[in-house]
Short mmCIF file of C-alpha atoms in Angstrom, two decimals:
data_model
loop_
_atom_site.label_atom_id
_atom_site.label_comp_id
_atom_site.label_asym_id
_atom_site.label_seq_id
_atom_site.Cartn_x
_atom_site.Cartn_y
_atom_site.Cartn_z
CA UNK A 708 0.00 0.00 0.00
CA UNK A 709 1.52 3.12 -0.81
CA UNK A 710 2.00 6.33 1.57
CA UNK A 711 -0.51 8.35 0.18
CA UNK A 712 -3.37 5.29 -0.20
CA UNK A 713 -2.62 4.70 3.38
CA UNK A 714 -2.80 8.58 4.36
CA UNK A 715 -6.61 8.71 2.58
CA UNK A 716 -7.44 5.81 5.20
CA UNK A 717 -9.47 6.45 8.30
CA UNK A 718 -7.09 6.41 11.93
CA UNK A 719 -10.07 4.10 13.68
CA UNK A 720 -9.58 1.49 10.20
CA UNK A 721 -5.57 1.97 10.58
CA UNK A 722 -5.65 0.93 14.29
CA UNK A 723 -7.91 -1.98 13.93
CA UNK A 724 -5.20 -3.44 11.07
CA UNK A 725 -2.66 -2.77 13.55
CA UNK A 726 -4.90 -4.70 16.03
CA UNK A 727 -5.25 -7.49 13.86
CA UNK A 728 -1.54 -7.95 12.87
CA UNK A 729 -0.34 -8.03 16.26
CA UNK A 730 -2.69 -10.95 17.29
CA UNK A 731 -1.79 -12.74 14.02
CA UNK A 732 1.89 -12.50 15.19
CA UNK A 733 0.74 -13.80 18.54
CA UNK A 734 -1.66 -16.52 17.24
CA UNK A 735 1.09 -17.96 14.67
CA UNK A 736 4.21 -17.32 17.79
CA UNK A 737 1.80 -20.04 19.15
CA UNK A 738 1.75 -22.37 16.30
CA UNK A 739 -1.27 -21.85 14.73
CA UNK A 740 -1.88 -20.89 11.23
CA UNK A 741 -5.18 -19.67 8.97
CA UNK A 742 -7.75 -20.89 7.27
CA UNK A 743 -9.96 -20.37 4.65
CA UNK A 744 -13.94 -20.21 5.53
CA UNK A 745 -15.90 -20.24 2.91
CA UNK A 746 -19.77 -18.69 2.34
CA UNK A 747 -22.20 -19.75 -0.39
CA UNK A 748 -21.83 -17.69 -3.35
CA UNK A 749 -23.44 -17.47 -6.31
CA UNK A 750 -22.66 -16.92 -10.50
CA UNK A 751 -23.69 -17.06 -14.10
CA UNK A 752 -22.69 -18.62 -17.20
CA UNK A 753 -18.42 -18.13 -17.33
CA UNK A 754 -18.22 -16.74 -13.98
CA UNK A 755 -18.83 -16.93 -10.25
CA UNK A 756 -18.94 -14.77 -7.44
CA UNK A 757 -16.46 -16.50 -4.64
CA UNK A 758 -16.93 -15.27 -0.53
CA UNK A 759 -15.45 -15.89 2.23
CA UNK A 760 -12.94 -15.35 4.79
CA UNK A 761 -9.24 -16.45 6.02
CA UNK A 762 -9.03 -16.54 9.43
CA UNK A 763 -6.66 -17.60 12.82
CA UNK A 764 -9.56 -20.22 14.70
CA UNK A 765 -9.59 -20.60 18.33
CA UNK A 766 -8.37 -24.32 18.67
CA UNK A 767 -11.43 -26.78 19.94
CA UNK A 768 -12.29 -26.70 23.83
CA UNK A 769 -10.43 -30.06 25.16
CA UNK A 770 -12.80 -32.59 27.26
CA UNK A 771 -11.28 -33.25 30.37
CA UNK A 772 -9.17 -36.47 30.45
CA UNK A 773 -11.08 -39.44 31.85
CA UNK A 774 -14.26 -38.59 30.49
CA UNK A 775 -15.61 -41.31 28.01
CA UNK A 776 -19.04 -43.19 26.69
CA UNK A 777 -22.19 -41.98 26.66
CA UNK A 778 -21.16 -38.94 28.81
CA UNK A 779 -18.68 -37.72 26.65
CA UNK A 780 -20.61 -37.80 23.58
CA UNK A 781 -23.44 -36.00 24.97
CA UNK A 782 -20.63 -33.01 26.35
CA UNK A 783 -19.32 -32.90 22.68
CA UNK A 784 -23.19 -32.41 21.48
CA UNK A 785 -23.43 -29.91 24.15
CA UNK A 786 -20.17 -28.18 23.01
CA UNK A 787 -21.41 -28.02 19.47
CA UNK A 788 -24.79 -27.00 20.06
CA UNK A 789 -24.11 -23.99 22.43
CA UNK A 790 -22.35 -21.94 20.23
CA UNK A 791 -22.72 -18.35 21.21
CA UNK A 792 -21.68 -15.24 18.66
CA UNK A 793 -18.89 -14.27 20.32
CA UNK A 794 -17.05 -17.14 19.70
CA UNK A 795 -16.99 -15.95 15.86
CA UNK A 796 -15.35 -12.19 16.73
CA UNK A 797 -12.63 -14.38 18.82
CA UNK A 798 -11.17 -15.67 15.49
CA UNK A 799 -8.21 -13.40 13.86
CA UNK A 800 -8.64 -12.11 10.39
CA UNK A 801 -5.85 -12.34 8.23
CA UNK A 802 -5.55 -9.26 5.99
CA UNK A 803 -4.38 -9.81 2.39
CA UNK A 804 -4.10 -13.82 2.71
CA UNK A 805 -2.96 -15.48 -0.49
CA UNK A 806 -5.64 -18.20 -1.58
CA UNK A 807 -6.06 -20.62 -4.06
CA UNK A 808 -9.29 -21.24 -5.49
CA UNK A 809 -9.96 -24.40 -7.56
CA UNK A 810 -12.75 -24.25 -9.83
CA UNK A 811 -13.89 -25.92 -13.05
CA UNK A 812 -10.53 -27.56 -13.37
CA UNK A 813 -8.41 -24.79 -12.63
CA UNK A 814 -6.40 -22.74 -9.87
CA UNK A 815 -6.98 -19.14 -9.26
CA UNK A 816 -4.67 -17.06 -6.58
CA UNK A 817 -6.38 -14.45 -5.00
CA UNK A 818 -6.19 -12.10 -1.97
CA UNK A 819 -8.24 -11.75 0.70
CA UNK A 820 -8.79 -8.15 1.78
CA UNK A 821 -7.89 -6.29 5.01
CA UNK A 822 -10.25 -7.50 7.15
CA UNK A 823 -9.49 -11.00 5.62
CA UNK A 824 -12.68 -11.33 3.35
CA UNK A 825 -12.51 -12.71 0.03
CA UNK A 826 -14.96 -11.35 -2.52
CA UNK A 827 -13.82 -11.56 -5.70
CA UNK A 828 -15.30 -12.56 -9.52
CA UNK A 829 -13.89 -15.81 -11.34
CA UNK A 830 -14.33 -16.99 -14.79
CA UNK A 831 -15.63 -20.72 -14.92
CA UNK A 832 -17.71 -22.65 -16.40
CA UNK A 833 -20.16 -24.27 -14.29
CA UNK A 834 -23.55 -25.99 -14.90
CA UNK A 835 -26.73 -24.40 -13.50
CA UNK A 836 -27.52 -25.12 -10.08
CA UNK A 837 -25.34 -25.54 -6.69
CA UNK A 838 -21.86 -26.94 -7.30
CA UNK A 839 -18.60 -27.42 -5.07
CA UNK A 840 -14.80 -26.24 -5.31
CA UNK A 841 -12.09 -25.88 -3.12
CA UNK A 842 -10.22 -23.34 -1.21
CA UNK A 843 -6.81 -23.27 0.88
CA UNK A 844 -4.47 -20.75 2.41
CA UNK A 845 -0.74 -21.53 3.37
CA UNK A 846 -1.20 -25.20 2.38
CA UNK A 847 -3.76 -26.26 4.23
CA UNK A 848 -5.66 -28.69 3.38
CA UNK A 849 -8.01 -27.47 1.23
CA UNK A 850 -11.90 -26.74 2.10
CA UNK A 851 -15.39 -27.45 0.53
CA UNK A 852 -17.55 -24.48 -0.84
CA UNK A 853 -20.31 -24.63 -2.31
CA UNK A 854 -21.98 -21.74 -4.99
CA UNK A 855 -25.39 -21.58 -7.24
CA UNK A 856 -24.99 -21.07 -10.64
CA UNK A 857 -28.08 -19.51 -12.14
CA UNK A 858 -29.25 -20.46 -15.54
CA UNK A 859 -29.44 -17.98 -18.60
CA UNK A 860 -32.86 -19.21 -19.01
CA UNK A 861 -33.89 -18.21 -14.99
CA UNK A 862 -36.09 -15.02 -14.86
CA UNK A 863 -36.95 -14.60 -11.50
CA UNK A 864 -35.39 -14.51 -8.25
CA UNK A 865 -35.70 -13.86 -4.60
CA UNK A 866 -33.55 -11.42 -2.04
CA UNK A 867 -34.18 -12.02 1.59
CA UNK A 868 -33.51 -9.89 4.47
CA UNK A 869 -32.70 -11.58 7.90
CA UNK A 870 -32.81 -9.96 10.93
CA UNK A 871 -36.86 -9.96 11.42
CA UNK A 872 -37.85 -11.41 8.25
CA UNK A 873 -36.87 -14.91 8.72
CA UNK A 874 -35.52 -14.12 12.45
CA UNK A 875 -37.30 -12.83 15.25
CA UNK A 876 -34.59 -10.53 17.20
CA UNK A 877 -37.77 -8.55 19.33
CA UNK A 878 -34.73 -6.11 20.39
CA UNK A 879 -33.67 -2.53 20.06
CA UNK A 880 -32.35 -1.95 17.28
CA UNK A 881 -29.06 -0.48 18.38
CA UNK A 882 -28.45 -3.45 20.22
CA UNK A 883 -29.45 -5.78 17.87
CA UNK A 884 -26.35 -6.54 16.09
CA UNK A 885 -24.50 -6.87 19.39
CA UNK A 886 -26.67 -8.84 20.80
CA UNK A 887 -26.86 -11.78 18.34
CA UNK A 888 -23.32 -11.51 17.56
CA UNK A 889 -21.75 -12.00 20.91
CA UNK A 890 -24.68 -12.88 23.49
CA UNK A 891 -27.26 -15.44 21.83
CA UNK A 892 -26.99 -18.67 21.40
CA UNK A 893 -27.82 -20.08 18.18
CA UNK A 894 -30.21 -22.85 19.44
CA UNK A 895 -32.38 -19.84 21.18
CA UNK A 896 -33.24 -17.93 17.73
CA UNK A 897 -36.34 -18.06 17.23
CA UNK A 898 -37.71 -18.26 13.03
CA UNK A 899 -40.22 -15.96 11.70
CA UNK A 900 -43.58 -18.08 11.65
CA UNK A 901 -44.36 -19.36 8.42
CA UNK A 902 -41.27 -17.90 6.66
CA UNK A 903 -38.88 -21.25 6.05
CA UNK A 904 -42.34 -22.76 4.32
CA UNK A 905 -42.86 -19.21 2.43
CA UNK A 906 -39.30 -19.34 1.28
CA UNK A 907 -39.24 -23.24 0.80
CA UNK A 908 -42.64 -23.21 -1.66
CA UNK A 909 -41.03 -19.90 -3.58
CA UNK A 910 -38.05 -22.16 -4.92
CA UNK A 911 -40.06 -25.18 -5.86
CA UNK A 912 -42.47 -23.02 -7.82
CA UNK A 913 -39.70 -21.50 -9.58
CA UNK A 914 -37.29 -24.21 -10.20
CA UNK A 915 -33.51 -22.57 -10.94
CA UNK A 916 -34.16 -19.45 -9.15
CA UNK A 917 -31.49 -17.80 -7.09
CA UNK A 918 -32.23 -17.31 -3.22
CA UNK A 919 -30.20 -14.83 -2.08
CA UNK A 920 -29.65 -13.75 2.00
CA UNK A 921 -28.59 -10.33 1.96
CA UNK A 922 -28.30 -9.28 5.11
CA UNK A 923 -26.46 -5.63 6.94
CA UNK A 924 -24.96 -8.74 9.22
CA UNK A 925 -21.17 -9.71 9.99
CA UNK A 926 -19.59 -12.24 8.24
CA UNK A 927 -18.59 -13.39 11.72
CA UNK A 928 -22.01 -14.46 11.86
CA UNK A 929 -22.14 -15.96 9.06
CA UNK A 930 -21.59 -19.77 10.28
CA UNK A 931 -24.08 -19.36 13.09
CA UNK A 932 -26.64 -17.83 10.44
CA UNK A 933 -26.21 -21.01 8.03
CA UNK A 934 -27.00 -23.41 10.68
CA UNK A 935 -29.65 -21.74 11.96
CA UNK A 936 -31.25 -21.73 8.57
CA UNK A 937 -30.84 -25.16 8.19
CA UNK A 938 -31.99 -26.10 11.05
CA UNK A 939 -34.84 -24.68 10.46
CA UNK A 940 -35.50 -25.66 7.06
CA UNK A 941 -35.32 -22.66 5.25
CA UNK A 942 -34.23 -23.26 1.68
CA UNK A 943 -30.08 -23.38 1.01
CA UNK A 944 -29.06 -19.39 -0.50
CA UNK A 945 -26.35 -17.81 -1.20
CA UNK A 946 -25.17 -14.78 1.70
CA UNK A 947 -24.62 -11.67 1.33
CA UNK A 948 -23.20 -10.04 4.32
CA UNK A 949 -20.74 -7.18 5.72
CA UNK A 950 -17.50 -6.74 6.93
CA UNK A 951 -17.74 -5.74 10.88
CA UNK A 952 -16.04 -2.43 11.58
CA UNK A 953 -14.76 1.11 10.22
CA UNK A 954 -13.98 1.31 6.23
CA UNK A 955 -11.50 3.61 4.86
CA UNK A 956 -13.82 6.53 5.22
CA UNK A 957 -15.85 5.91 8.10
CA UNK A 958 -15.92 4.99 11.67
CA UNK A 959 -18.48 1.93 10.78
CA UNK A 960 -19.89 0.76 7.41
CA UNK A 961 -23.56 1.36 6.02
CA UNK A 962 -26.17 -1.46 6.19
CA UNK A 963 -28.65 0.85 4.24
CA UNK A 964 -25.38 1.47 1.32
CA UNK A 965 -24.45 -2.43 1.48
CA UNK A 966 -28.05 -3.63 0.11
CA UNK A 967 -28.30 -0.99 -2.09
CA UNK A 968 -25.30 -1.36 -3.62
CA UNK A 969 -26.05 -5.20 -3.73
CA UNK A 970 -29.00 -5.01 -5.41
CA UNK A 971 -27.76 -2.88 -8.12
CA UNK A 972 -24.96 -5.46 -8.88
CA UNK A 973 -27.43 -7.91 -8.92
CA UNK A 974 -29.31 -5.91 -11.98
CA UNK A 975 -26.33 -5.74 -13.51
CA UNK A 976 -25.33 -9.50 -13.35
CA UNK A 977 -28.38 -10.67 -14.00
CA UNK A 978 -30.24 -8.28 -16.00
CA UNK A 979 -33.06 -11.07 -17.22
CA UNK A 980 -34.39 -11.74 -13.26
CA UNK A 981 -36.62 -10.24 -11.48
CA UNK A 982 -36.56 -10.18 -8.10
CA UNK A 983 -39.02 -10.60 -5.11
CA UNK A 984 -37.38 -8.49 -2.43
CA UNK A 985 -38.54 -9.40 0.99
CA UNK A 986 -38.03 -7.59 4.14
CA UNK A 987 -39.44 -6.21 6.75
CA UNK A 988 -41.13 -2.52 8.19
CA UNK A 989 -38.76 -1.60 11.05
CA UNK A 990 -35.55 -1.06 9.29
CA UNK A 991 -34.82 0.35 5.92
CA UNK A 992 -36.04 -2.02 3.83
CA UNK A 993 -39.01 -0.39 2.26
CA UNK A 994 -36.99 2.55 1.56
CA UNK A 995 -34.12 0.60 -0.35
CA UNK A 996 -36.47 -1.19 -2.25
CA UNK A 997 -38.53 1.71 -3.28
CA UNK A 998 -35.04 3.05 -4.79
CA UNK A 999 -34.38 -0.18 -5.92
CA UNK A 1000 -37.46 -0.09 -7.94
CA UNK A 1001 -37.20 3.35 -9.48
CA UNK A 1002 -33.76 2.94 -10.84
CA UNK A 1003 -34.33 -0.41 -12.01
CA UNK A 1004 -37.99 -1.08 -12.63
CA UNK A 1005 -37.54 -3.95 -15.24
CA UNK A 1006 -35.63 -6.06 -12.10
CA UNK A 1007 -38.41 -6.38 -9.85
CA UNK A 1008 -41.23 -8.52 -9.47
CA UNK A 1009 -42.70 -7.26 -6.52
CA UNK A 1010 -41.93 -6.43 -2.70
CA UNK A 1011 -43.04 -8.57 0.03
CA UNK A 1012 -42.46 -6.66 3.49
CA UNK A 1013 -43.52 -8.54 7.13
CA UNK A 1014 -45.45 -5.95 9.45
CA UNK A 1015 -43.26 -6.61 12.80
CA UNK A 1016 -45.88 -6.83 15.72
CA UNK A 1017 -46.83 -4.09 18.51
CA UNK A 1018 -44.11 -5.54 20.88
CA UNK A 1019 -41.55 -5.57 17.99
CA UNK A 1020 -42.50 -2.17 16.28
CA UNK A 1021 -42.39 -0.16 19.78
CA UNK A 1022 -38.71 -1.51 20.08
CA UNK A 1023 -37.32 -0.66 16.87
CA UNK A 1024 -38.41 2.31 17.31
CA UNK A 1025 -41.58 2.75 14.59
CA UNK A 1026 -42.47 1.44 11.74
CA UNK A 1027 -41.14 2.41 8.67
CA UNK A 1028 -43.80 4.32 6.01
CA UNK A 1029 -42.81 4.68 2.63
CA UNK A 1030 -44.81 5.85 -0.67
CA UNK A 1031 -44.14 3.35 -3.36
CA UNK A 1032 -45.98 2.92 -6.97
CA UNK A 1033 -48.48 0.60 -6.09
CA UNK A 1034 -49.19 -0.16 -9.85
CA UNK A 1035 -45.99 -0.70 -11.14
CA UNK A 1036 -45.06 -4.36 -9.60
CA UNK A 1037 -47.32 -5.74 -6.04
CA UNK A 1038 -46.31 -4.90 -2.93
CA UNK A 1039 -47.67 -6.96 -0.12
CA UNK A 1040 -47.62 -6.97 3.58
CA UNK A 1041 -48.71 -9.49 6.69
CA UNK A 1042 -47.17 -10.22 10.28
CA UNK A 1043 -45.96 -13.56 9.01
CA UNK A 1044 -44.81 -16.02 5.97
CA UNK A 1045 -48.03 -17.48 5.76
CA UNK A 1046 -49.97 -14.01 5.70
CA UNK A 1047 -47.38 -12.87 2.96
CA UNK A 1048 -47.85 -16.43 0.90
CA UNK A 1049 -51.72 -15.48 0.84
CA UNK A 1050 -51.25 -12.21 -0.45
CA UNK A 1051 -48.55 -13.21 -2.94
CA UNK A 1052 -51.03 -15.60 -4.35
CA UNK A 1053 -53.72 -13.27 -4.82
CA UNK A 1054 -51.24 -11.00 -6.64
CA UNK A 1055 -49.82 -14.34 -8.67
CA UNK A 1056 -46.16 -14.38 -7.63
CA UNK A 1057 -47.22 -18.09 -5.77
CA UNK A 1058 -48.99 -20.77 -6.46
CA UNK A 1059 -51.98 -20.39 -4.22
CA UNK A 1060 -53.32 -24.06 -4.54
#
């Protein structure tokens, strides 16, 4: 990085990179080394979109020696099941990691960036649907990911918001994002009624199409987010989260700016699909879509927004109210998935039957 990049670079974002270099060098003084996490992703025909992160992992909790049997396999369930958030901001990124990517046959080096996430395009050639390629860092062994290529023929899609859309968080919103990153345990999330079987019935009615998470989370999250969606049977997607802390400019980054800017690379990629964007009314996500909409009518298929409850409104602080073109694509609204499956069928974007 040169002198006058690193000069245009905000202090708080300088000191965190100086954070996270000195507990690499202490991690790695102890022997351990990185690895290479991978997120679903997602692609088209002669490319794909590759995320994830390299990272310095806490080494497993060790059962006390002596313990065997039944007992001990019912600790090590207990161990895996209560994993709390804050066991995913304990892990050290690794900024600019070298990684090798193998896909379709062939090796790619990239870098990760400097909070250690990899986000970068590929050229390959996969078939439509979810497929598997590797990653490694530093020699490792390499790991499993897994990304959904969509179809040239696929025109429609659907983006997903999380936090109280298919999760009920029932908090504050300033405390939201602390709360489920470093407090909760993943076993005591609780889904959105009806949503996994909204979600679930939108992909078998429209076979090929891309399910998308996009969510203003962490990417420290995003482990504990992918198991709680599958254990609650909401169809597989690709995720689209955030880094955690300041950018170059800022003292923190922009939820509201990472789904915009999102959805307008998703127009761009895919310029045939149109989405159903689904969110909910006590964050932005009326607002974004309505933007969404009016700079890129021809991408959307209509909006789908869950009304949070009394309880849930009153604590983030209001609903949201936004003027939107009813007549242009449907916009629909109910507390839960099965209220929003009911009005998507009267407005045809689900089979009703």
């Amino acid at each position: 990085m040169s002198p006058a990049s690193a000069a245009k670079i905000h202090w708080f974002a300088r000191l965190e990179h100086r954070i996270h270099v000195w507990r690499e060098r202490r991690a790695r003084r102890r022997g351990r080394s990185a690895t290479a996490v991978p997120f679903p992703g997602y692609g088209g025909t002669g490319w794909v979109r590759v995320v994830g992160r390299v990272l310095i992992v806490p080494p497993p909790r060790k059962q006390p020696r002596g313990r065997r049997g039944k007992a001990s396999q019912q600790d090590g369930a207990a161990d895996r099941a209560g994993v709390r958030g804050w066991r995913s901001f304990v892990s050290i990124p690794v900024s600019y990691a070298a990684v090798q990517v193998e896909i379709g046959g062939r090796t790619h080096d990239v870098v990760a960036d400097r909070g250690g996430v990899i986000d970068t395009v590929i050229d390959a050639e996969l078939p439509a649907g979810w497929q598997t390629f590797t990653m490694s860092v530093e020699g490792q062994d390499p790991v499993e990911a897994s990304v959904f290529i969509v179809g040239d023929e696929v025109r429609f899609g659907v983006v997903c918001d999380v936090d109280d859309t298919v999760m009920v968080t029932a908090l504050p919103r300033p405390f939201i994002a602390a709360w489920n990153s470093f407090v909760v345990d993943e076993h005591a999330r609780t889904p959105v009624p009806g949503m996994a079987v909204l979600l679930e019935q939108l992909t078998r009615d429209h076979p090929g199409s891309p399910m998308i998470y996009l969510s203003t989370g962490a990417w420290n999250v995003a482990p504990t987010l992918r198991r709680f969606l599958s254990r609650h049977l909401f169809p597989a997607g690709s995720m689209l989260l955030t880094d955690w802390g300041p950018t170059h400019d800022r003292w923190f980054r922009s939820g509201r700016d990472h789904k915009i800017s999102n959805l307008r690379r998703l127009a761009t990629e895919f310029p045939q699909v149109r989405w159903l964007l689904i969110g909910d009314d006590g964050q932005h996500d009326e607002a974004i879509y309505s933007q969404f909409q009016q700079e890129h009518p021809q991408s959307v298929a209509g909006v789908a927004i869950r009304r949070l409850l009394p309880a849930e409104a009153m604590l983030a602080g209001g609903r949201a109210t936004v003027d939107h073109e009813p007549d242009e694509v449907p916009w629909v609204s109910a507390e839960d998935g099965a209220g929003l499956r009911e009005r998507l069928g009267e407005v045809g974007l689900i089979d009703s039957e």
